[in-house]
PDB file of C-alpha atoms in Angstrom:
ATOM      1  CA  UNK A   1       0.000   0.000   0.000  1.00  0.00           C
ATOM      2  CA  UNK A   2       2.838   2.397   0.897  1.00  0.00           C
ATOM      3  CA  UNK A   3       4.529   1.864  -2.451  1.00  0.00           C
ATOM      4  CA  UNK A   4       1.226   2.455  -4.285  1.00  0.00           C
ATOM      5  CA  UNK A   5       0.665   5.707  -2.395  1.00  0.00           C
ATOM      6  CA  UNK A   6       4.211   6.839  -3.187  1.00  0.00           C
ATOM      7  CA  UNK A   7       3.476   6.332  -6.880  1.00  0.00           C
ATOM      8  CA  UNK A   8       0.338   8.457  -6.529  1.00  0.00           C
ATOM      9  CA  UNK A   9       2.263  11.264  -4.812  1.00  0.00           C
ATOM     10  CA  UNK A  10       4.963  11.171  -7.491  1.00  0.00           C
ATOM     11  CA  UNK A  11       2.362  11.309 -10.279  1.00  0.00           C
ATOM     12  CA  UNK A  12       0.505  14.191  -8.608  1.00  0.00           C
ATOM     13  CA  UNK A  13       3.773  16.101  -8.093  1.00  0.00           C
ATOM     14  CA  UNK A  14       4.676  15.626 -11.756  1.00  0.00           C
ATOM     15  CA  UNK A  15       1.161  16.700 -12.788  1.00  0.00           C
ATOM     16  CA  UNK A  16       1.555  19.938 -10.826  1.00  0.00           C
ATOM     17  CA  UNK A  17       4.888  20.668 -12.522  1.00  0.00           C
ATOM     18  CA  UNK A  18       3.363  20.077 -15.973  1.00  0.00           C
ATOM     19  CA  UNK A  19       0.323  22.206 -15.099  1.00  0.00           C
ATOM     20  CA  UNK A  20       2.536  25.126 -14.043  1.00  0.00           C
ATOM     21  CA  UNK A  21       4.493  24.969 -17.301  1.00  0.00           C
ATOM     22  CA  UNK A  22       1.310  24.753 -19.417  1.00  0.00           C
ATOM     23  CA  UNK A  23      -0.385  27.641 -17.606  1.00  0.00           C
ATOM     24  CA  UNK A  24       2.676  29.871 -17.866  1.00  0.00           C
ATOM     25  CA  UNK A  25       2.979  29.129 -21.588  1.00  0.00           C
ATOM     26  CA  UNK A  26      -0.692  29.929 -22.175  1.00  0.00           C
ATOM     27  CA  UNK A  27      -0.573  32.953 -19.889  1.00  0.00           C
ATOM     28  CA  UNK A  28       2.200  34.639 -21.837  1.00  0.00           C
ATOM     29  CA  UNK A  29       1.446  33.323 -25.320  1.00  0.00           C
ATOM     30  CA  UNK A  30       1.353  36.193 -27.814  1.00  0.00           C
ATOM     31  CA  UNK A  31       1.867  38.772 -25.056  1.00  0.00           C
ATOM     32  CA  UNK A  32       4.789  41.010 -26.002  1.00  0.00           C
ATOM     33  CA  UNK A  33       5.180  44.438 -24.525  1.00  0.00           C
ATOM     34  CA  UNK A  34       7.852  46.966 -23.610  1.00  0.00           C
ATOM     35  CA  UNK A  35       5.476  48.548 -21.109  1.00  0.00           C
ATOM     36  CA  UNK A  36       7.057  48.496 -17.631  1.00  0.00           C
ATOM     37  CA  UNK A  37       3.745  47.841 -15.854  1.00  0.00           C
ATOM     38  CA  UNK A  38       2.971  44.854 -18.078  1.00  0.00           C
ATOM     39  CA  UNK A  39       6.427  43.445 -17.391  1.00  0.00           C
ATOM     40  CA  UNK A  40       5.854  43.800 -13.642  1.00  0.00           C
ATOM     41  CA  UNK A  41       2.488  42.020 -13.855  1.00  0.00           C
ATOM     42  CA  UNK A  42       4.039  39.210 -15.869  1.00  0.00           C
ATOM     43  CA  UNK A  43       6.895  38.847 -13.392  1.00  0.00           C
ATOM     44  CA  UNK A  44       4.541  38.738 -10.386  1.00  0.00           C
ATOM     45  CA  UNK A  45       2.305  36.230 -12.170  1.00  0.00           C
ATOM     46  CA  UNK A  46       5.253  33.986 -12.964  1.00  0.00           C
ATOM     47  CA  UNK A  47       6.416  34.159  -9.342  1.00  0.00           C
ATOM     48  CA  UNK A  48       2.971  33.308  -7.983  1.00  0.00           C
ATOM     49  CA  UNK A  49       2.506  30.413 -10.358  1.00  0.00           C
ATOM     50  CA  UNK A  50       5.940  28.994  -9.620  1.00  0.00           C
ATOM     51  CA  UNK A  51       5.505  29.536  -5.885  1.00  0.00           C
ATOM     52  CA  UNK A  52       2.136  27.770  -5.838  1.00  0.00           C
ATOM     53  CA  UNK A  53       3.558  24.914  -7.892  1.00  0.00           C
ATOM     54  CA  UNK A  54       6.608  24.505  -5.632  1.00  0.00           C
ATOM     55  CA  UNK A  55       4.423  24.607  -2.512  1.00  0.00           C
ATOM     56  CA  UNK A  56       2.142  21.921  -3.883  1.00  0.00           C
ATOM     57  CA  UNK A  57       5.047  19.713  -4.924  1.00  0.00           C
ATOM     58  CA  UNK A  58       6.606  20.159  -1.479  1.00  0.00           C
ATOM     59  CA  UNK A  59       3.375  19.080   0.229  1.00  0.00           C
ATOM     60  CA  UNK A  60       3.075  16.051  -2.026  1.00  0.00           C
ATOM     61  CA  UNK A  61       6.707  15.012  -1.553  1.00  0.00           C
ATOM     62  CA  UNK A  62       6.456  15.517   2.208  1.00  0.00           C
ATOM     63  CA  UNK A  63       3.355  13.355   2.294  1.00  0.00           C
ATOM     64  CA  UNK A  64       5.145  10.721   0.253  1.00  0.00           C
ATOM     65  CA  UNK A  65       7.976  10.586   2.793  1.00  0.00           C
ATOM     66  CA  UNK A  66       5.537  10.421   5.698  1.00  0.00           C
ATOM     67  CA  UNK A  67       3.969   7.213   4.395  1.00  0.00           C
ATOM     68  CA  UNK A  68       7.063   5.324   5.538  1.00  0.00           C
ATOM     69  CA  UNK A  69       6.149   6.292   9.124  1.00  0.00           C
ATOM     70  CA  UNK A  70       2.383   6.270   9.046  1.00  0.00           C
ATOM     71  CA  UNK A  71      -0.398   5.184   6.787  1.00  0.00           C
ATOM     72  CA  UNK A  72      -3.167   6.911   8.672  1.00  0.00           C
ATOM     73  CA  UNK A  73      -3.749   9.812   6.334  1.00  0.00           C
ATOM     74  CA  UNK A  74      -3.880   7.732   3.164  1.00  0.00           C
ATOM     75  CA  UNK A  75      -4.158   9.808   0.013  1.00  0.00           C
ATOM     76  CA  UNK A  76      -6.840  12.252   1.201  1.00  0.00           C
ATOM     77  CA  UNK A  77      -4.530  15.086   2.266  1.00  0.00           C
ATOM     78  CA  UNK A  78      -2.326  15.094  -0.855  1.00  0.00           C
ATOM     79  CA  UNK A  79      -5.398  14.878  -3.077  1.00  0.00           C
ATOM     80  CA  UNK A  80      -6.941  17.857  -1.310  1.00  0.00           C
ATOM     81  CA  UNK A  81      -3.651  19.729  -1.616  1.00  0.00           C
ATOM     82  CA  UNK A  82      -3.500  18.915  -5.299  1.00  0.00           C
ATOM     83  CA  UNK A  83      -7.106  20.021  -5.923  1.00  0.00           C
ATOM     84  CA  UNK A  84      -6.562  23.232  -3.972  1.00  0.00           C
ATOM     85  CA  UNK A  85      -3.392  23.974  -5.912  1.00  0.00           C
ATOM     86  CA  UNK A  86      -5.065  23.351  -9.254  1.00  0.00           C
ATOM     87  CA  UNK A  87      -7.853  25.717  -8.245  1.00  0.00           C
ATOM     88  CA  UNK A  88      -5.325  28.352  -7.144  1.00  0.00           C
ATOM     89  CA  UNK A  89      -3.302  28.053 -10.321  1.00  0.00           C
ATOM     90  CA  UNK A  90      -6.374  28.315 -12.539  1.00  0.00           C
ATOM     91  CA  UNK A  91      -7.633  31.312 -10.567  1.00  0.00           C
ATOM     92  CA  UNK A  92      -4.281  33.049 -10.889  1.00  0.00           C
ATOM     93  CA  UNK A  93      -4.209  32.210 -14.575  1.00  0.00           C
ATOM     94  CA  UNK A  94      -7.547  33.871 -15.333  1.00  0.00           C
ATOM     95  CA  UNK A  95      -6.939  36.868 -13.059  1.00  0.00           C
ATOM     96  CA  UNK A  96      -3.534  37.697 -14.482  1.00  0.00           C
ATOM     97  CA  UNK A  97      -4.621  36.952 -18.051  1.00  0.00           C
ATOM     98  CA  UNK A  98      -7.432  39.462 -17.578  1.00  0.00           C
ATOM     99  CA  UNK A  99      -4.946  42.007 -16.233  1.00  0.00           C
ATOM    100  CA  UNK A 100      -2.666  41.512 -19.228  1.00  0.00           C
ATOM    101  CA  UNK A 101      -5.605  41.765 -21.625  1.00  0.00           C
ATOM    102  CA  UNK A 102      -6.660  45.011 -19.953  1.00  0.00           C
ATOM    103  CA  UNK A 103      -3.114  46.363 -20.275  1.00  0.00           C
ATOM    104  CA  UNK A 104      -3.125  45.425 -23.961  1.00  0.00           C
ATOM    105  CA  UNK A 105      -6.468  47.205 -24.419  1.00  0.00           C
ATOM    106  CA  UNK A 106      -5.120  50.338 -22.739  1.00  0.00           C
ATOM    107  CA  UNK A 107      -2.082  50.217 -25.018  1.00  0.00           C
ATOM    108  CA  UNK A 108      -4.392  49.913 -28.031  1.00  0.00           C
ATOM    109  CA  UNK A 109      -6.334  52.954 -26.876  1.00  0.00           C
ATOM    110  CA  UNK A 110      -3.081  54.899 -26.604  1.00  0.00           C
ATOM    111  CA  UNK A 111      -1.564  53.765 -29.904  1.00  0.00           C
ATOM    112  CA  UNK A 112      -4.584  53.312 -32.165  1.00  0.00           C
ATOM    113  CA  UNK A 113      -6.887  55.797 -33.862  1.00  0.00           C
ATOM    114  CA  UNK A 114     -10.391  55.454 -32.417  1.00  0.00           C
ATOM    115  CA  UNK A 115     -12.108  56.184 -35.739  1.00  0.00           C
ATOM    116  CA  UNK A 116     -10.225  53.916 -38.166  1.00  0.00           C
ATOM    117  CA  UNK A 117      -8.468  51.416 -35.913  1.00  0.00           C
ATOM    118  CA  UNK A 118      -5.158  52.265 -37.585  1.00  0.00           C
ATOM    119  CA  UNK A 119      -2.103  53.308 -35.610  1.00  0.00           C
ATOM    120  CA  UNK A 120      -2.122  56.962 -34.559  1.00  0.00           C
ATOM    121  CA  UNK A 121       0.553  59.587 -33.886  1.00  0.00           C
ATOM    122  CA  UNK A 122       1.494  57.891 -30.610  1.00  0.00           C
ATOM    123  CA  UNK A 123       1.853  54.631 -32.487  1.00  0.00           C
ATOM    124  CA  UNK A 124       4.089  56.313 -35.046  1.00  0.00           C
ATOM    125  CA  UNK A 125       6.213  57.879 -32.299  1.00  0.00           C
ATOM    126  CA  UNK A 126       6.602  54.421 -30.789  1.00  0.00           C
ATOM    127  CA  UNK A 127       7.649  53.058 -34.186  1.00  0.00           C
ATOM    128  CA  UNK A 128      10.315  55.723 -34.684  1.00  0.00           C
ATOM    129  CA  UNK A 129      11.682  55.140 -31.185  1.00  0.00           C
ATOM    130  CA  UNK A 130      12.298  51.495 -32.055  1.00  0.00           C
ATOM    131  CA  UNK A 131      13.579  52.246 -35.550  1.00  0.00           C
ATOM    132  CA  UNK A 132      17.297  52.901 -35.179  1.00  0.00           C
ATOM    133  CA  UNK A 133      20.410  52.408 -37.252  1.00  0.00           C
ATOM    134  CA  UNK A 134      20.458  52.137 -41.022  1.00  0.00           C
ATOM    135  CA  UNK A 135      17.052  50.529 -41.530  1.00  0.00           C
ATOM    136  CA  UNK A 136      15.929  50.859 -45.155  1.00  0.00           C
ATOM    137  CA  UNK A 137      12.470  52.394 -45.222  1.00  0.00           C
ATOM    138  CA  UNK A 138       9.956  53.581 -47.774  1.00  0.00           C
ATOM    139  CA  UNK A 139       7.642  56.299 -46.458  1.00  0.00           C
ATOM    140  CA  UNK A 140       4.394  56.978 -48.316  1.00  0.00           C
ATOM    141  CA  UNK A 141       2.255  60.007 -47.452  1.00  0.00           C
ATOM    142  CA  UNK A 142      -1.389  59.620 -48.532  1.00  0.00           C
ATOM    143  CA  UNK A 143      -3.839  62.522 -48.629  1.00  0.00           C
ATOM    144  CA  UNK A 144      -7.465  62.294 -49.779  1.00  0.00           C
ATOM    145  CA  UNK A 145      -8.583  64.781 -52.399  1.00  0.00           C
ATOM    146  CA  UNK A 146     -11.667  66.957 -51.765  1.00  0.00           C
ATOM    147  CA  UNK A 147     -12.010  65.761 -48.175  1.00  0.00           C
ATOM    148  CA  UNK A 148     -12.365  69.268 -46.723  1.00  0.00           C
ATOM    149  CA  UNK A 149     -15.169  70.153 -49.123  1.00  0.00           C
ATOM    150  CA  UNK A 150     -16.994  66.932 -48.168  1.00  0.00           C
ATOM    151  CA  UNK A 151     -16.743  67.842 -44.497  1.00  0.00           C
ATOM    152  CA  UNK A 152     -17.932  71.394 -45.196  1.00  0.00           C
ATOM    153  CA  UNK A 153     -20.884  70.474 -47.436  1.00  0.00           C
ATOM    154  CA  UNK A 154     -22.078  67.142 -46.023  1.00  0.00           C
ATOM    155  CA  UNK A 155     -20.911  67.398 -42.434  1.00  0.00           C
ATOM    156  CA  UNK A 156     -18.304  65.707 -40.263  1.00  0.00           C
ATOM    157  CA  UNK A 157     -20.489  62.630 -39.864  1.00  0.00           C
ATOM    158  CA  UNK A 158     -20.096  61.771 -43.546  1.00  0.00           C
ATOM    159  CA  UNK A 159     -16.420  62.671 -43.358  1.00  0.00           C
ATOM    160  CA  UNK A 160     -15.961  60.226 -40.490  1.00  0.00           C
ATOM    161  CA  UNK A 161     -17.757  57.503 -42.434  1.00  0.00           C
ATOM    162  CA  UNK A 162     -15.420  58.111 -45.362  1.00  0.00           C
ATOM    163  CA  UNK A 163     -12.349  57.878 -43.153  1.00  0.00           C
ATOM    164  CA  UNK A 164     -13.606  54.604 -41.723  1.00  0.00           C
ATOM    165  CA  UNK A 165     -14.086  53.184 -45.225  1.00  0.00           C
ATOM    166  CA  UNK A 166     -10.643  54.299 -46.353  1.00  0.00           C
ATOM    167  CA  UNK A 167      -9.113  52.992 -43.124  1.00  0.00           C
ATOM    168  CA  UNK A 168     -10.666  49.577 -43.740  1.00  0.00           C
ATOM    169  CA  UNK A 169      -9.132  49.503 -47.229  1.00  0.00           C
ATOM    170  CA  UNK A 170      -5.719  50.534 -45.927  1.00  0.00           C
ATOM    171  CA  UNK A 171      -5.693  47.868 -43.205  1.00  0.00           C
ATOM    172  CA  UNK A 172      -5.408  45.249 -45.927  1.00  0.00           C
ATOM    173  CA  UNK A 173      -1.908  46.530 -46.710  1.00  0.00           C
ATOM    174  CA  UNK A 174      -0.591  46.064 -43.170  1.00  0.00           C
ATOM    175  CA  UNK A 175       2.138  43.434 -42.799  1.00  0.00           C
ATOM    176  CA  UNK A 176       3.244  42.382 -39.333  1.00  0.00           C
ATOM    177  CA  UNK A 177       6.711  43.681 -38.441  1.00  0.00           C
ATOM    178  CA  UNK A 178       7.192  44.854 -42.034  1.00  0.00           C
ATOM    179  CA  UNK A 179       4.593  47.436 -43.044  1.00  0.00           C
ATOM    180  CA  UNK A 180       2.813  49.924 -40.795  1.00  0.00           C
ATOM    181  CA  UNK A 181      -0.063  52.288 -41.547  1.00  0.00           C
ATOM    182  CA  UNK A 182      -0.812  55.375 -39.477  1.00  0.00           C
ATOM    183  CA  UNK A 183      -3.560  57.971 -39.501  1.00  0.00           C
ATOM    184  CA  UNK A 184      -1.763  61.118 -38.394  1.00  0.00           C
ATOM    185  CA  UNK A 185      -4.675  63.543 -38.551  1.00  0.00           C
ATOM    186  CA  UNK A 186      -7.679  64.507 -40.663  1.00  0.00           C
ATOM    187  CA  UNK A 187      -7.436  62.740 -44.016  1.00  0.00           C
ATOM    188  CA  UNK A 188      -3.671  62.195 -43.849  1.00  0.00           C
ATOM    189  CA  UNK A 189      -2.163  58.722 -43.648  1.00  0.00           C
ATOM    190  CA  UNK A 190       1.436  57.530 -43.530  1.00  0.00           C
ATOM    191  CA  UNK A 191       2.498  54.108 -44.744  1.00  0.00           C
ATOM    192  CA  UNK A 192       5.972  52.905 -43.701  1.00  0.00           C
ATOM    193  CA  UNK A 193       7.403  49.778 -45.280  1.00  0.00           C
ATOM    194  CA  UNK A 194      10.656  48.168 -44.148  1.00  0.00           C
ATOM    195  CA  UNK A 195      13.276  46.789 -46.568  1.00  0.00           C
ATOM    196  CA  UNK A 196      11.466  48.385 -49.478  1.00  0.00           C
ATOM    197  CA  UNK A 197      13.187  49.872 -52.528  1.00  0.00           C
ATOM    198  CA  UNK A 198      11.799  52.569 -54.824  1.00  0.00           C
ATOM    199  CA  UNK A 199      10.282  50.177 -57.344  1.00  0.00           C
ATOM    200  CA  UNK A 200       8.471  48.238 -54.626  1.00  0.00           C
ATOM    201  CA  UNK A 201       7.289  51.500 -53.037  1.00  0.00           C
ATOM    202  CA  UNK A 202       5.853  52.680 -56.358  1.00  0.00           C
ATOM    203  CA  UNK A 203       4.071  49.353 -56.856  1.00  0.00           C
ATOM    204  CA  UNK A 204       2.636  49.668 -53.352  1.00  0.00           C
ATOM    205  CA  UNK A 205       1.445  53.219 -54.082  1.00  0.00           C
ATOM    206  CA  UNK A 206      -0.326  52.043 -57.242  1.00  0.00           C
ATOM    207  CA  UNK A 207      -2.123  49.268 -55.340  1.00  0.00           C
ATOM    208  CA  UNK A 208      -3.187  51.652 -52.571  1.00  0.00           C
ATOM    209  CA  UNK A 209      -4.522  54.210 -55.038  1.00  0.00           C
ATOM    210  CA  UNK A 210      -6.404  51.513 -56.951  1.00  0.00           C
ATOM    211  CA  UNK A 211      -7.979  50.261 -53.736  1.00  0.00           C
ATOM    212  CA  UNK A 212      -8.970  53.632 -52.300  1.00  0.00           C
ATOM    213  CA  UNK A 213      -9.908  55.511 -55.471  1.00  0.00           C
ATOM    214  CA  UNK A 214     -13.571  54.672 -56.082  1.00  0.00           C
ATOM    215  CA  UNK A 215     -17.143  55.734 -55.453  1.00  0.00           C
ATOM    216  CA  UNK A 216     -18.235  55.425 -51.821  1.00  0.00           C
ATOM    217  CA  UNK A 217     -21.908  55.344 -50.834  1.00  0.00           C
ATOM    218  CA  UNK A 218     -22.122  57.104 -47.495  1.00  0.00           C
ATOM    219  CA  UNK A 219     -25.349  58.074 -45.762  1.00  0.00           C
ATOM    220  CA  UNK A 220     -27.190  57.972 -49.114  1.00  0.00           C
ATOM    221  CA  UNK A 221     -24.487  60.086 -50.776  1.00  0.00           C
ATOM    222  CA  UNK A 222     -22.398  58.809 -53.684  1.00  0.00           C
ATOM    223  CA  UNK A 223     -18.909  60.251 -53.420  1.00  0.00           C
ATOM    224  CA  UNK A 224     -16.046  59.621 -55.819  1.00  0.00           C
ATOM    225  CA  UNK A 225     -12.824  59.818 -53.850  1.00  0.00           C
ATOM    226  CA  UNK A 226      -9.231  59.730 -54.982  1.00  0.00           C
ATOM    227  CA  UNK A 227      -5.941  60.145 -53.204  1.00  0.00           C
ATOM    228  CA  UNK A 228      -2.463  61.520 -53.784  1.00  0.00           C
ATOM    229  CA  UNK A 229       0.683  59.820 -52.519  1.00  0.00           C
ATOM    230  CA  UNK A 230       4.163  61.184 -51.915  1.00  0.00           C
ATOM    231  CA  UNK A 231       7.035  58.720 -51.636  1.00  0.00           C
ATOM    232  CA  UNK A 232      10.512  58.961 -50.173  1.00  0.00           C
ATOM    233  CA  UNK A 233      13.132  56.286 -49.527  1.00  0.00           C
ATOM    234  CA  UNK A 234      15.511  56.374 -46.578  1.00  0.00           C
ATOM    235  CA  UNK A 235      19.212  56.387 -47.400  1.00  0.00           C
ATOM    236  CA  UNK A 236      21.587  55.626 -44.545  1.00  0.00           C
ATOM    237  CA  UNK A 237      20.636  56.482 -40.983  1.00  0.00           C
ATOM    238  CA  UNK A 238      16.917  56.966 -40.399  1.00  0.00           C
ATOM    239  CA  UNK A 239      15.938  60.630 -40.022  1.00  0.00           C
ATOM    240  CA  UNK A 240      12.279  60.840 -39.040  1.00  0.00           C
ATOM    241  CA  UNK A 241      11.817  64.584 -39.591  1.00  0.00           C
ATOM    242  CA  UNK A 242      13.480  64.530 -43.008  1.00  0.00           C
ATOM    243  CA  UNK A 243      11.559  61.487 -44.245  1.00  0.00           C
ATOM    244  CA  UNK A 244       8.167  62.877 -43.237  1.00  0.00           C
ATOM    245  CA  UNK A 245       8.979  66.296 -44.699  1.00  0.00           C
ATOM    246  CA  UNK A 246      10.121  64.765 -47.989  1.00  0.00           C
ATOM    247  CA  UNK A 247       7.072  62.480 -48.239  1.00  0.00           C
ATOM    248  CA  UNK A 248       4.754  65.396 -47.486  1.00  0.00           C
ATOM    249  CA  UNK A 249       6.454  67.551 -50.131  1.00  0.00           C
ATOM    250  CA  UNK A 250       6.235  64.721 -52.678  1.00  0.00           C
ATOM    251  CA  UNK A 251       2.520  64.346 -51.920  1.00  0.00           C
ATOM    252  CA  UNK A 252       1.866  67.991 -52.900  1.00  0.00           C
ATOM    253  CA  UNK A 253       3.820  67.379 -56.103  1.00  0.00           C
ATOM    254  CA  UNK A 254       1.569  64.398 -56.781  1.00  0.00           C
ATOM    255  CA  UNK A 255      -1.516  66.604 -56.378  1.00  0.00           C
ATOM    256  CA  UNK A 256      -0.186  68.914 -59.067  1.00  0.00           C
ATOM    257  CA  UNK A 257      -0.014  65.960 -61.477  1.00  0.00           C
ATOM    258  CA  UNK A 258      -3.739  65.305 -61.084  1.00  0.00           C
ATOM    259  CA  UNK A 259      -5.995  63.091 -58.984  1.00  0.00           C
ATOM    260  CA  UNK A 260      -5.038  59.550 -58.122  1.00  0.00           C
ATOM    261  CA  UNK A 261      -1.309  60.037 -58.762  1.00  0.00           C
ATOM    262  CA  UNK A 262       1.924  59.459 -56.837  1.00  0.00           C
ATOM    263  CA  UNK A 263       5.252  61.233 -56.907  1.00  0.00           C
ATOM    264  CA  UNK A 264       8.701  60.141 -55.722  1.00  0.00           C
ATOM    265  CA  UNK A 265      10.731  62.772 -53.891  1.00  0.00           C
ATOM    266  CA  UNK A 266      13.884  63.783 -55.753  1.00  0.00           C
TER     267      UNK A 266
END
């Protein structure tokens, strides 16, 4: 009987160890952040999970050793300890996961445009802070034509609907860790693509213009909208101010060429 109980304790102790590993993997899966508060929460969660797991394994191992002296307790105490630990671990898992999800939501609110769901100025600032060295970038500056007159004649409500439609089209061009799209104010959007040469940037501009230049039906109004895109390519060390200024200047040159055109800064 003693040997059988020892096997049970060993199995339960191993099960706790596996459970801790599984919960920690699921707790932190897909959660990446440079936010100090999120890091603190993750560290505390890891400590609590490991601490609870070690405590449970200690109780189980202690009970296993005690069976050589007494058989009176049987397997009731270690089973209760195991059940309590599982409950504690699961509770910690859901509590901390909720905290991390809330932190992620707060970060989204800070970095994303509420109207279009695209990254906002804060998101772009965060991008530039992480973009150091001689990263090769293509910066595209998109401006919608006639947007101000739409706002003035049909109202901001229709203008907001238009921005949402255009934002939905632009989201399709996002590529994780490679291409970022920002709404920086009004009807102005910035597209930044990593490891992108001039030819690729021009091809991207053509696709964006084809996707966004069309007739939109908004609040029973049919509106034909086109855009203008300015392009610049980084050479050497990334200079945020210069790149944005060049792309903006190229965009105005594109407007002078006509609607639905792009221009590469020279």
